Amino acid sequence: TGPWQNYRLPEYITPSHYRLTLHPNMTTDTYTGTNAMTFTVSQPTKYVLVHADAQVAIHKVTLEHVVGGATTYHGLKIVREFRYPEFEYYVVETDTMLTVLGDNENYVLTMEFSSSLVLRIVGLYKSTYTVPGTGEEKAMVGSDMEPTDARKAYPCFDEPAFKIRFTTTLVHEAHHNALSNMDVDKVVDRSDGLTETLFKESVPMSTYLGCFAVSEFVSLEEKSAKNGIPLRVFVPPHQKDAGQANYALDVMKIVFDFFEEYFGMDYALPKCDMISIPNFGTGAMENWGLITYRETNLLWDDRESSTANKQRVAAVIAHELVHQWFGNVVTMKWWDNLWLNEGFASYFEYLGQQVAEPTWQIMDQFLIQDIQPVLSFDSRINSHPIVVNVSTPGQITSVFDTISYSKGASILRYMREILGEEAFMGGIRNYLRKHEYANADHHELWRDVHTSLTINIADTMNPWVEQMGYPVLSVANDGTVTQDHFLIDPNADLSGREPSAFNYKWNVDLAYYTSNDPTITKAATSKLYNVFPAKQLAIGTLNPNDYFKLNPGQQGYYRVNYEVSMWNTISQQLLNDHTVFNETDRSNLMDDALTLAPAKKITYPQALNMTRYLDNERGYLVWDAFSSGSSYIRIMLESTLIYPDFQAYYRNKVKPAADELGWNASVGTHVEKLNRALCLGLALRYGDVDALANATDFFSQWIADSSYYLYPDTRQLVYRYGIADTGVAEWETMLQRYLVESVATERTNLMRGLTSTEDVTLISRMLEYSKNESIVRTQDFFNWITYISYSTTGNRMAWAWVQLNWEYMVARFGINDRNLGRLVPNIVSDYNTDVQLWEVESFFARYPESGAGASGRISAVNEINTNIQWMKENQAVIADWLATELGN
Ligand SMILES: [Zn+2]
């Protein structure tokens, strides 16, 4: 037994420096390297542990006792070296004890290693891309380390609490250039014809933030306003020439300057680079000073990319720039507090976008991008708290989910609402300063924010981060408010719920307005803390047609349920004049109503009555809330006899908006453009003949002539609905265009188009194509299969194919791959028959090892059970409501 039998590195070892050399060879697809790791020990030991994955071959290990810099040293005798694969350790045992050293003395463990560049798209790996025009294939090497993949690249101390200075050297061919976190110290031409790029020593940083790139990319450059820091975007020359990186650089400059002011702390490094990686597993990665992006999240082409792509680029850049402070300067102590990285980044990204694009209504879009989606996820009985125990790489990977990102962001937004902007920002800046180049947990955040407050912020916030879920507030017409843990499954077994120290109660910052109090109609709020078990609102005497609305702007992380008569008043008010509620409140009402119904808090007719006015609705936030909120009903009904009535009713509701927005996607504001794609998409889904005729017409013109211009905002709709109505020849044409397409977003559009066919032979071909990297890049594999599963026929075939090819996928991606973990739940979660449930459970029983998919599997089974029950209870009620409304 020994310290290696623990997931966490022993606390008695403190690393301080890496002297890291990497030499990737793109011809042999391998790399070699050396890492000289400086450390001290706080107690005598014979064991030094580092992380090193089995893929990293270790060739030579030396251990030195260094006194007074690197000049005087004594070699130490190593008596045993071994791997402990279960926890990915490489253990070195010495013959004599390592002891606590004096000042200016260190131990240095130096390891030589080698590995492959082409095993997976994590660690250090090779990517290839094709130069359009010449068709030449080029290679580049990039890296991706978060959360536990640095150990797949080189031996290291791979835990976030170790803050280590990197001195990096990259060896490469002369025609390549090398990038890392820091700026270049010098470039040396070696006698063997290779080039060495040496980088300056970094600030102390977590190992997962190390980044290394070797490529022929070129850059665009700006300088930051405050300190003249070079801000650069690196892309292949053809993408720079096409202007595809210009927008990213514009956003970067504005947002970087804004955050440096807003956070009250200078950016820590001498430069900041962003680079696109042609094959990239996640959206982007905030490596300090060298931020890496999937192409679709960095490149934007005026003629070829959609409005949604543009917003995505701005959002991701802003998000990664927030991390240069929240995450990189201050890092969570351990992955259980990942939200301190991702929640802050996901919240502050809105402020960055707001500055870069002030006309986007972006602060309001928080509702539909973050809080509404995560309220939906967090209403499951097997959701999890924001702060959650994690140990294994699979568990760590699994917390990179909507709870850490969107709930984290929602709770911070809520805290800002409670505290007000000034106290919030003061606290946040205090937090940054106090933990500069160090680590923190949520208790420390509360302490740093609390300094000058009258309310106890820890007491207020802990129920929101230490227990899962959130409350539904039930408001009686006399203003009495009570709270319950909101669960989407009305039959959820509460005995299976994790016990909570807060007993599933929350401190709620209540806000509301009423129709008969003009002074607070728009904005004024009433803040009440500690409402449990019940609280009385001073709403005065209400007449029958008066309403009140809690949670203005959906600032609070909770749902509101009114009495039946109040829901009726509100839905009647929406019919009479919906503009008395602003767009965020209408969106909030729609989201709450359509979610309370499946939870049996209100009836389906009550919820659906809230949609009767929609033919007058033009607001994007409302249509989005409707689209998400009603999708469950639609998916459940899709295979039933009621579906034509459902389509007919909502076809009429969306048609005025869809027709008004029209197919000329060059006109309108940013938000109108987003709404166009949404409403036309709904019209097509509901079978609007005009919309379908347009899509089919555009599609056949594009098939006949590839230069026929389709607007990017509606292009994907044209592909998806066009292909459904045509034959194999058109599909083949589309496939050929996909294969030569170099614009990343357009490849995605074409992928969605190709996978929308219902043709069995074509679907079968596509499933096998997923194994062919020249057709489906590794980064696109899971999207490709998931897209196929969106069509009725495709879903059945994708499910069968995944069952047959599970072992292939585990071998290719590893059981701890988070996308692999999500694949089966993505395909099966909408199932609603007993036979389908049996299939899914049988599959999980056959392959019990779930890796990163453990919680996803449980959710999937729960959801299918819920779906089965829902069908029994609601089909007939909804059928009656639709028949009455349609006058059938
Ligand atoms: Zn992030």
Short mmCIF file of C-alpha atoms in Angstrom, two decimals, residues 76-461:
data_model
loop_
_atom_site.label_atom_id
_atom_site.label_comp_id
_atom_site.label_asym_id
_atom_site.label_seq_id
_atom_site.Cartn_x
_atom_site.Cartn_y
_atom_site.Cartn_z
CA LEU A 76 19.37 10.54 -6.00
CA LYS A 77 19.12 6.83 -6.44
CA ILE A 78 15.82 5.49 -7.72
CA VAL A 79 15.22 1.92 -6.58
CA ARG A 80 11.82 1.29 -8.16
CA GLU A 81 9.53 2.82 -10.78
CA PHE A 82 6.03 1.60 -11.47
CA ARG A 83 2.71 2.61 -12.91
CA TYR A 84 -0.53 2.51 -10.97
CA PRO A 85 -2.93 2.50 -13.92
CA GLU A 86 -6.14 2.72 -11.92
CA PHE A 87 -5.36 6.27 -10.86
CA GLU A 88 -3.05 7.05 -13.78
CA TYR A 89 0.04 7.44 -11.62
CA TYR A 90 3.69 6.91 -12.34
CA VAL A 91 5.45 6.27 -9.04
CA VAL A 92 9.16 6.73 -8.32
CA GLU A 93 10.67 5.23 -5.16
CA THR A 94 14.05 6.37 -3.83
CA ASP A 95 16.54 4.48 -1.68
CA THR A 96 16.81 7.26 0.88
CA MET A 97 14.16 9.58 2.21
CA LEU A 98 13.45 12.84 0.44
CA THR A 99 13.44 15.42 3.21
CA VAL A 100 12.05 18.83 3.91
CA LEU A 101 14.54 21.21 2.27
CA GLY A 102 15.85 24.63 3.12
CA ASP A 103 15.24 27.79 1.14
CA ASN A 104 16.63 27.77 -2.35
CA GLU A 105 16.74 23.99 -2.47
CA ASN A 106 14.48 21.80 -4.57
CA TYR A 107 14.03 18.36 -5.97
CA VAL A 108 13.82 17.97 -9.74
CA LEU A 109 12.23 14.91 -11.29
CA THR A 110 13.09 14.66 -14.98
CA MET A 111 11.24 12.29 -17.26
CA GLU A 112 11.80 11.53 -20.92
CA PHE A 113 8.74 10.26 -22.74
CA SER A 114 7.11 9.66 -26.10
CA SER A 115 3.64 9.05 -27.46
CA SER A 116 1.42 9.19 -30.52
CA LEU A 117 -0.08 12.32 -32.08
CA VAL A 118 -3.03 10.53 -33.62
CA LEU A 119 -4.64 8.37 -30.92
CA ARG A 120 -7.37 10.79 -29.87
CA ILE A 121 -8.21 14.46 -30.05
CA VAL A 122 -7.13 15.20 -26.49
CA GLY A 123 -3.68 15.77 -25.03
CA LEU A 124 -1.19 16.70 -27.75
CA TYR A 125 -2.51 15.71 -31.15
CA LYS A 126 -2.37 16.27 -34.88
CA SER A 127 -5.17 17.83 -36.91
CA THR A 128 -5.43 18.04 -40.65
CA TYR A 129 -7.24 20.40 -42.97
CA THR A 130 -7.58 20.87 -46.70
CA VAL A 131 -6.65 24.07 -48.47
CA PRO A 132 -9.53 24.97 -50.77
CA GLY A 133 -8.60 25.49 -54.39
CA THR A 134 -5.38 23.47 -54.35
CA GLY A 135 -6.91 20.63 -52.34
CA GLU A 136 -3.60 20.31 -50.51
CA GLU A 137 -3.76 18.50 -47.17
CA LYS A 138 -2.01 20.31 -44.32
CA ALA A 139 -1.29 19.25 -40.78
CA MET A 140 -0.97 21.14 -37.53
CA VAL A 141 -0.46 20.10 -33.94
CA GLY A 142 -2.61 21.48 -31.15
CA SER A 143 -3.52 20.43 -27.64
CA ASP A 144 -6.48 20.10 -25.30
CA MET A 145 -5.89 19.27 -21.64
CA GLU A 146 -8.96 20.06 -19.54
CA PRO A 147 -9.87 18.46 -17.24
CA THR A 148 -7.54 15.44 -16.92
CA ASP A 149 -5.90 15.08 -20.32
CA ALA A 150 -2.53 16.75 -19.67
CA ARG A 151 -1.49 13.39 -18.23
CA LYS A 152 -2.26 11.90 -21.65
CA ALA A 153 0.31 14.27 -23.17
CA TYR A 154 3.19 14.23 -20.66
CA PRO A 155 3.99 13.34 -17.04
CA CYS A 156 2.75 16.12 -14.77
CA PHE A 157 0.96 17.09 -11.56
CA ASP A 158 -2.49 17.12 -13.15
CA GLU A 159 -4.67 18.74 -10.48
CA PRO A 160 -5.99 22.31 -10.59
CA ALA A 161 -4.77 23.35 -7.13
CA PHE A 162 -1.12 22.99 -8.16
CA LYS A 163 -0.07 26.30 -9.68
CA ILE A 164 3.10 25.78 -11.61
CA ARG A 165 5.39 27.99 -13.69
CA PHE A 166 5.97 26.58 -17.17
CA THR A 167 9.17 27.11 -19.16
CA THR A 168 8.29 25.53 -22.47
CA THR A 169 10.32 24.66 -25.56
CA LEU A 170 8.75 23.39 -28.77
CA VAL A 171 10.86 21.65 -31.42
CA HIS A 172 9.53 21.84 -34.97
CA GLU A 173 10.35 22.16 -38.64
CA ALA A 174 11.60 25.52 -39.85
CA HIS A 175 8.52 26.28 -41.97
CA HIS A 176 6.24 25.90 -38.96
CA ASN A 177 5.75 28.38 -36.16
CA ALA A 178 5.18 27.45 -32.54
CA LEU A 179 2.83 28.94 -29.97
CA SER A 180 2.34 28.36 -26.28
CA ASN A 181 0.86 30.21 -23.32
CA MET A 182 3.73 32.69 -23.09
CA ASP A 183 5.48 34.87 -25.63
CA VAL A 184 8.63 33.73 -27.42
CA ASP A 185 11.94 34.15 -25.66
CA LYS A 186 14.09 33.07 -28.61
CA VAL A 187 14.08 30.93 -31.73
CA VAL A 188 17.13 28.71 -32.31
CA ASP A 189 18.03 26.96 -35.57
CA ARG A 190 19.59 23.63 -34.67
CA SER A 191 22.38 21.87 -36.55
CA ASP A 192 19.98 19.03 -37.44
CA GLY A 193 17.83 21.46 -39.45
CA LEU A 194 15.05 21.65 -36.87
CA THR A 195 14.01 24.79 -35.05
CA GLU A 196 13.57 25.26 -31.31
CA THR A 197 11.16 27.90 -30.08
CA LEU A 198 11.79 28.77 -26.44
CA PHE A 199 9.09 30.52 -24.48
CA LYS A 200 9.45 32.78 -21.46
CA GLU A 201 8.60 31.48 -18.02
CA SER A 202 4.88 31.63 -17.29
CA VAL A 203 3.03 32.88 -14.25
CA PRO A 204 1.94 30.10 -11.86
CA MET A 205 -0.91 28.22 -13.55
CA SER A 206 -2.85 24.99 -13.30
CA THR A 207 -1.57 22.16 -15.49
CA TYR A 208 -4.86 21.87 -17.40
CA LEU A 209 -4.23 25.36 -18.83
CA GLY A 210 -1.03 24.46 -20.66
CA CYS A 211 -1.31 24.78 -24.44
CA PHE A 212 1.00 24.01 -27.35
CA ALA A 213 0.52 24.55 -31.08
CA VAL A 214 2.72 24.04 -34.15
CA SER A 215 1.34 25.12 -37.52
CA GLU A 216 1.66 27.21 -40.64
CA PHE A 217 -1.09 29.51 -39.40
CA VAL A 218 -0.88 33.27 -39.78
CA SER A 219 -2.27 35.96 -37.51
CA LEU A 220 -4.28 39.16 -37.38
CA GLU A 221 -3.33 41.52 -34.60
CA GLU A 222 -4.66 44.33 -32.45
CA LYS A 223 -3.32 45.84 -29.24
CA SER A 224 -5.20 46.14 -25.96
CA ALA A 225 -6.15 49.68 -24.94
CA LYS A 226 -4.70 49.75 -21.45
CA ASN A 227 -1.26 48.14 -21.72
CA GLY A 228 -0.78 47.58 -25.45
CA ILE A 229 -0.91 43.77 -25.03
CA PRO A 230 -0.82 42.05 -28.45
CA LEU A 231 -4.19 40.42 -29.19
CA ARG A 232 -3.89 37.94 -32.04
CA VAL A 233 -6.07 35.48 -33.93
CA PHE A 234 -4.26 32.58 -35.66
CA VAL A 235 -5.90 30.81 -38.58
CA PRO A 236 -4.74 29.10 -41.80
CA PRO A 237 -3.69 31.66 -44.48
CA HIS A 238 -6.71 30.95 -46.70
CA GLN A 239 -9.10 31.73 -43.85
CA LYS A 240 -7.30 34.96 -43.05
CA ASP A 241 -7.40 35.93 -46.72
CA ALA A 242 -11.12 35.23 -46.85
CA GLY A 243 -11.66 37.57 -43.92
CA GLN A 244 -13.15 34.84 -41.76
CA ALA A 245 -11.18 35.83 -38.65
CA ASN A 246 -11.91 39.57 -38.80
CA TYR A 247 -15.04 39.42 -36.70
CA ALA A 248 -13.32 37.38 -33.98
CA LEU A 249 -10.54 39.93 -33.70
CA ASP A 250 -13.03 42.82 -33.51
CA VAL A 251 -14.95 41.14 -30.71
CA MET A 252 -11.77 40.10 -28.92
CA LYS A 253 -10.43 43.65 -28.82
CA ILE A 254 -13.66 45.21 -27.51
CA VAL A 255 -14.35 42.50 -24.94
CA PHE A 256 -10.75 42.21 -23.74
CA ASP A 257 -10.54 45.97 -23.09
CA PHE A 258 -13.90 45.90 -21.35
CA PHE A 259 -13.07 43.04 -18.97
CA GLU A 260 -9.67 44.45 -18.07
CA GLU A 261 -11.50 47.56 -16.83
CA TYR A 262 -14.54 45.83 -15.42
CA PHE A 263 -12.70 43.21 -13.37
CA GLY A 264 -10.33 45.85 -12.04
CA MET A 265 -7.30 43.67 -12.65
CA ASP A 266 -4.73 43.86 -15.45
CA TYR A 267 -4.47 40.86 -17.75
CA ALA A 268 -1.65 38.71 -16.38
CA LEU A 269 0.35 37.66 -19.45
CA PRO A 270 2.37 39.57 -22.07
CA LYS A 271 0.12 38.45 -24.95
CA CYS A 272 -3.24 36.84 -25.71
CA ASP A 273 -3.72 34.58 -28.72
CA MET A 274 -6.73 32.74 -30.08
CA ILE A 275 -6.35 29.87 -32.54
CA SER A 276 -8.75 27.63 -34.41
CA ILE A 277 -8.05 23.89 -34.36
CA PRO A 278 -9.52 22.00 -37.33
CA ASN A 279 -10.40 18.95 -35.25
CA PHE A 280 -11.51 19.96 -31.76
CA GLY A 281 -13.53 17.97 -29.25
CA THR A 282 -15.28 20.76 -27.34
CA GLY A 283 -16.43 24.29 -28.20
CA ALA A 284 -13.35 26.13 -27.05
CA MET A 285 -10.74 26.03 -24.28
CA GLU A 286 -9.49 28.96 -22.26
CA ASN A 287 -5.78 28.00 -22.09
CA TRP A 288 -4.05 30.98 -20.59
CA GLY A 289 -2.76 33.24 -23.34
CA LEU A 290 -3.50 30.71 -26.11
CA ILE A 291 -7.24 30.11 -26.37
CA THR A 292 -8.23 27.26 -28.68
CA TYR A 293 -11.49 27.10 -30.64
CA ARG A 294 -13.50 24.76 -32.73
CA GLU A 295 -13.62 26.52 -36.12
CA THR A 296 -17.37 27.21 -35.95
CA ASN A 297 -16.88 29.19 -32.74
CA LEU A 298 -14.13 31.45 -34.05
CA LEU A 299 -14.63 31.97 -37.77
CA TRP A 300 -17.43 34.02 -39.20
CA ASP A 301 -18.09 34.64 -42.86
CA ASP A 302 -20.49 37.42 -43.77
CA ARG A 303 -21.87 35.59 -46.79
CA GLU A 304 -21.75 32.01 -45.53
CA SER A 305 -22.49 32.10 -41.79
CA SER A 306 -25.79 32.70 -40.05
CA THR A 307 -26.87 35.28 -37.49
CA ALA A 308 -26.92 32.53 -34.87
CA ASN A 309 -23.31 31.61 -35.76
CA LYS A 310 -22.31 35.22 -35.34
CA GLN A 311 -23.85 35.37 -31.90
CA ARG A 312 -22.21 32.07 -31.00
CA VAL A 313 -18.77 33.40 -32.02
CA ALA A 314 -19.23 36.53 -29.90
CA ALA A 315 -20.53 34.49 -26.96
CA VAL A 316 -17.73 31.94 -26.98
CA ILE A 317 -14.99 34.55 -27.36
CA ALA A 318 -16.45 36.57 -24.49
CA HIS A 319 -16.76 33.39 -22.41
CA GLU A 320 -13.14 32.35 -22.94
CA LEU A 321 -11.89 35.86 -22.23
CA VAL A 322 -13.74 35.89 -18.88
CA HIS A 323 -11.78 32.73 -18.05
CA GLN A 324 -8.50 34.62 -18.41
CA TRP A 325 -9.50 35.97 -14.99
CA PHE A 326 -12.15 33.57 -13.64
CA GLY A 327 -10.50 30.18 -13.99
CA ASN A 328 -6.98 31.16 -14.93
CA VAL A 329 -6.09 33.80 -12.31
CA VAL A 330 -8.42 32.30 -9.68
CA THR A 331 -9.02 28.58 -10.14
CA MET A 332 -11.39 26.29 -8.28
CA LYS A 333 -9.60 24.24 -5.63
CA TRP A 334 -11.02 21.05 -7.05
CA TRP A 335 -13.41 20.08 -9.82
CA ASP A 336 -16.34 19.93 -7.35
CA ASN A 337 -16.40 23.71 -7.63
CA LEU A 338 -16.12 23.80 -11.42
CA TRP A 339 -18.97 26.32 -11.44
CA LEU A 340 -16.58 28.95 -10.09
CA ASN A 341 -14.93 28.73 -13.51
CA GLU A 342 -17.89 28.02 -15.73
CA GLY A 343 -20.66 29.90 -13.94
CA PHE A 344 -18.69 33.12 -13.93
CA ALA A 345 -17.65 32.68 -17.56
CA SER A 346 -21.22 31.84 -18.59
CA TYR A 347 -22.61 34.87 -16.79
CA PHE A 348 -20.03 37.53 -17.61
CA GLU A 349 -19.96 36.46 -21.28
CA TYR A 350 -23.25 38.37 -21.58
CA LEU A 351 -21.67 41.58 -20.35
CA GLY A 352 -18.91 41.16 -22.89
CA GLN A 353 -21.39 40.58 -25.71
CA GLN A 354 -23.49 43.52 -24.57
CA VAL A 355 -20.47 45.79 -25.04
CA ALA A 356 -19.46 44.27 -28.37
CA GLU A 357 -23.01 44.16 -29.78
CA PRO A 358 -25.25 46.58 -27.88
CA THR A 359 -28.27 46.08 -30.19
CA TRP A 360 -28.63 42.35 -29.65
CA GLN A 361 -30.99 42.39 -26.64
CA ILE A 362 -28.39 40.03 -25.25
CA MET A 363 -29.06 40.48 -21.54
CA ASP A 364 -32.66 39.39 -22.15
CA GLN A 365 -31.49 36.43 -24.21
CA PHE A 366 -30.06 35.02 -20.98
CA LEU A 367 -33.58 33.68 -20.40
CA ILE A 368 -33.66 31.44 -23.44
CA GLN A 369 -29.96 30.60 -23.62
CA ASP A 370 -29.33 29.70 -19.98
CA ILE A 371 -31.97 29.96 -17.29
CA GLN A 372 -34.94 28.35 -19.04
CA PRO A 373 -32.97 25.37 -20.39
CA VAL A 374 -31.31 24.68 -17.05
CA LEU A 375 -34.53 25.08 -15.07
CA SER A 376 -35.81 22.28 -17.25
CA PHE A 377 -32.80 20.03 -16.56
CA ASP A 378 -32.70 20.87 -12.85
CA SER A 379 -36.30 19.80 -12.28
CA ARG A 380 -35.31 16.13 -12.53
CA ILE A 381 -35.06 14.14 -9.34
CA ASN A 382 -31.62 12.93 -10.38
CA SER A 383 -30.24 16.39 -11.06
CA HIS A 384 -27.26 17.29 -8.88
CA PRO A 385 -26.10 20.21 -6.77
CA ILE A 386 -23.80 22.79 -8.31
CA VAL A 387 -21.12 21.72 -5.84
CA VAL A 388 -20.82 17.98 -6.19
CA ASN A 389 -18.29 15.37 -5.04
CA VAL A 390 -16.17 14.07 -7.91
CA SER A 391 -13.08 11.87 -7.94
CA THR A 392 -12.61 9.83 -11.09
CA PRO A 393 -11.84 11.33 -14.51
CA GLY A 394 -15.30 10.12 -15.61
CA GLN A 395 -17.00 11.94 -12.73
CA ILE A 396 -14.92 15.05 -13.31
CA THR A 397 -15.83 15.08 -16.99
CA SER A 398 -19.51 14.66 -16.19
CA VAL A 399 -19.73 17.95 -14.25
CA PHE A 400 -19.00 19.89 -17.43
CA ASP A 401 -22.76 20.11 -17.82
CA THR A 402 -25.55 22.64 -17.82
CA ILE A 403 -25.61 22.75 -14.00
CA SER A 404 -22.05 24.06 -13.76
CA TYR A 405 -22.48 26.41 -16.72
CA SER A 406 -26.06 27.62 -16.89
CA LYS A 407 -27.21 27.14 -13.30
CA GLY A 408 -23.90 28.56 -12.11
CA ALA A 409 -24.51 31.60 -14.31
CA SER A 410 -28.16 31.88 -13.23
CA ILE A 411 -27.24 31.82 -9.54
CA LEU A 412 -24.59 34.51 -10.03
CA ARG A 413 -27.12 36.63 -11.96
CA TYR A 414 -29.56 36.08 -9.14
CA MET A 415 -26.95 37.05 -6.56
CA ARG A 416 -26.26 40.23 -8.51
CA GLU A 417 -29.99 40.98 -8.49
CA ILE A 418 -30.10 40.49 -4.72
CA LEU A 419 -27.00 42.55 -3.99
CA GLY A 420 -27.23 45.20 -6.65
CA GLU A 421 -24.51 45.88 -9.20
CA GLU A 422 -22.18 47.84 -6.95
CA ALA A 423 -21.94 45.40 -4.05
CA PHE A 424 -21.78 42.46 -6.45
CA MET A 425 -18.90 43.89 -8.47
CA GLY A 426 -17.08 45.02 -5.34
CA GLY A 427 -17.29 41.50 -3.97
CA ILE A 428 -16.21 39.89 -7.22
CA ARG A 429 -13.17 42.14 -7.54
CA ASN A 430 -12.28 41.37 -3.95
CA TYR A 431 -12.49 37.66 -4.75
CA LEU A 432 -10.16 38.05 -7.75
CA ARG A 433 -7.58 40.02 -5.76
CA LYS A 434 -7.59 37.72 -2.75
CA HIS A 435 -6.98 34.56 -4.75
CA GLU A 436 -4.70 35.90 -7.46
CA TYR A 437 -2.57 33.01 -8.82
CA ALA A 438 -4.29 30.75 -6.32
CA ASN A 439 -7.48 28.75 -5.76
CA ALA A 440 -10.85 29.16 -4.10
CA ASP A 441 -14.07 27.38 -3.20
CA HIS A 442 -17.60 28.72 -2.83
CA HIS A 443 -17.23 29.39 0.91
CA GLU A 444 -14.41 31.78 0.10
CA LEU A 445 -16.49 33.43 -2.60
CA TRP A 446 -19.25 34.16 -0.07
CA ARG A 447 -16.69 35.52 2.41
CA ASP A 448 -15.12 37.78 -0.20
CA VAL A 449 -18.49 39.08 -1.36
CA HIS A 450 -19.86 39.44 2.14
CA THR A 451 -17.46 42.04 3.52
CA SER A 452 -19.81 45.02 3.49
CA LEU A 453 -23.28 43.51 3.47
CA THR A 454 -26.17 43.51 5.87
CA ILE A 455 -27.60 40.20 4.69
CA ASN A 456 -25.78 36.94 5.24
CA ILE A 457 -24.76 35.98 1.73
CA ALA A 458 -23.55 32.46 2.66
CA ASP A 459 -26.91 31.63 4.25
CA THR A 460 -28.72 33.09 1.28
CA MET A 461 -26.70 31.36 -1.41
#
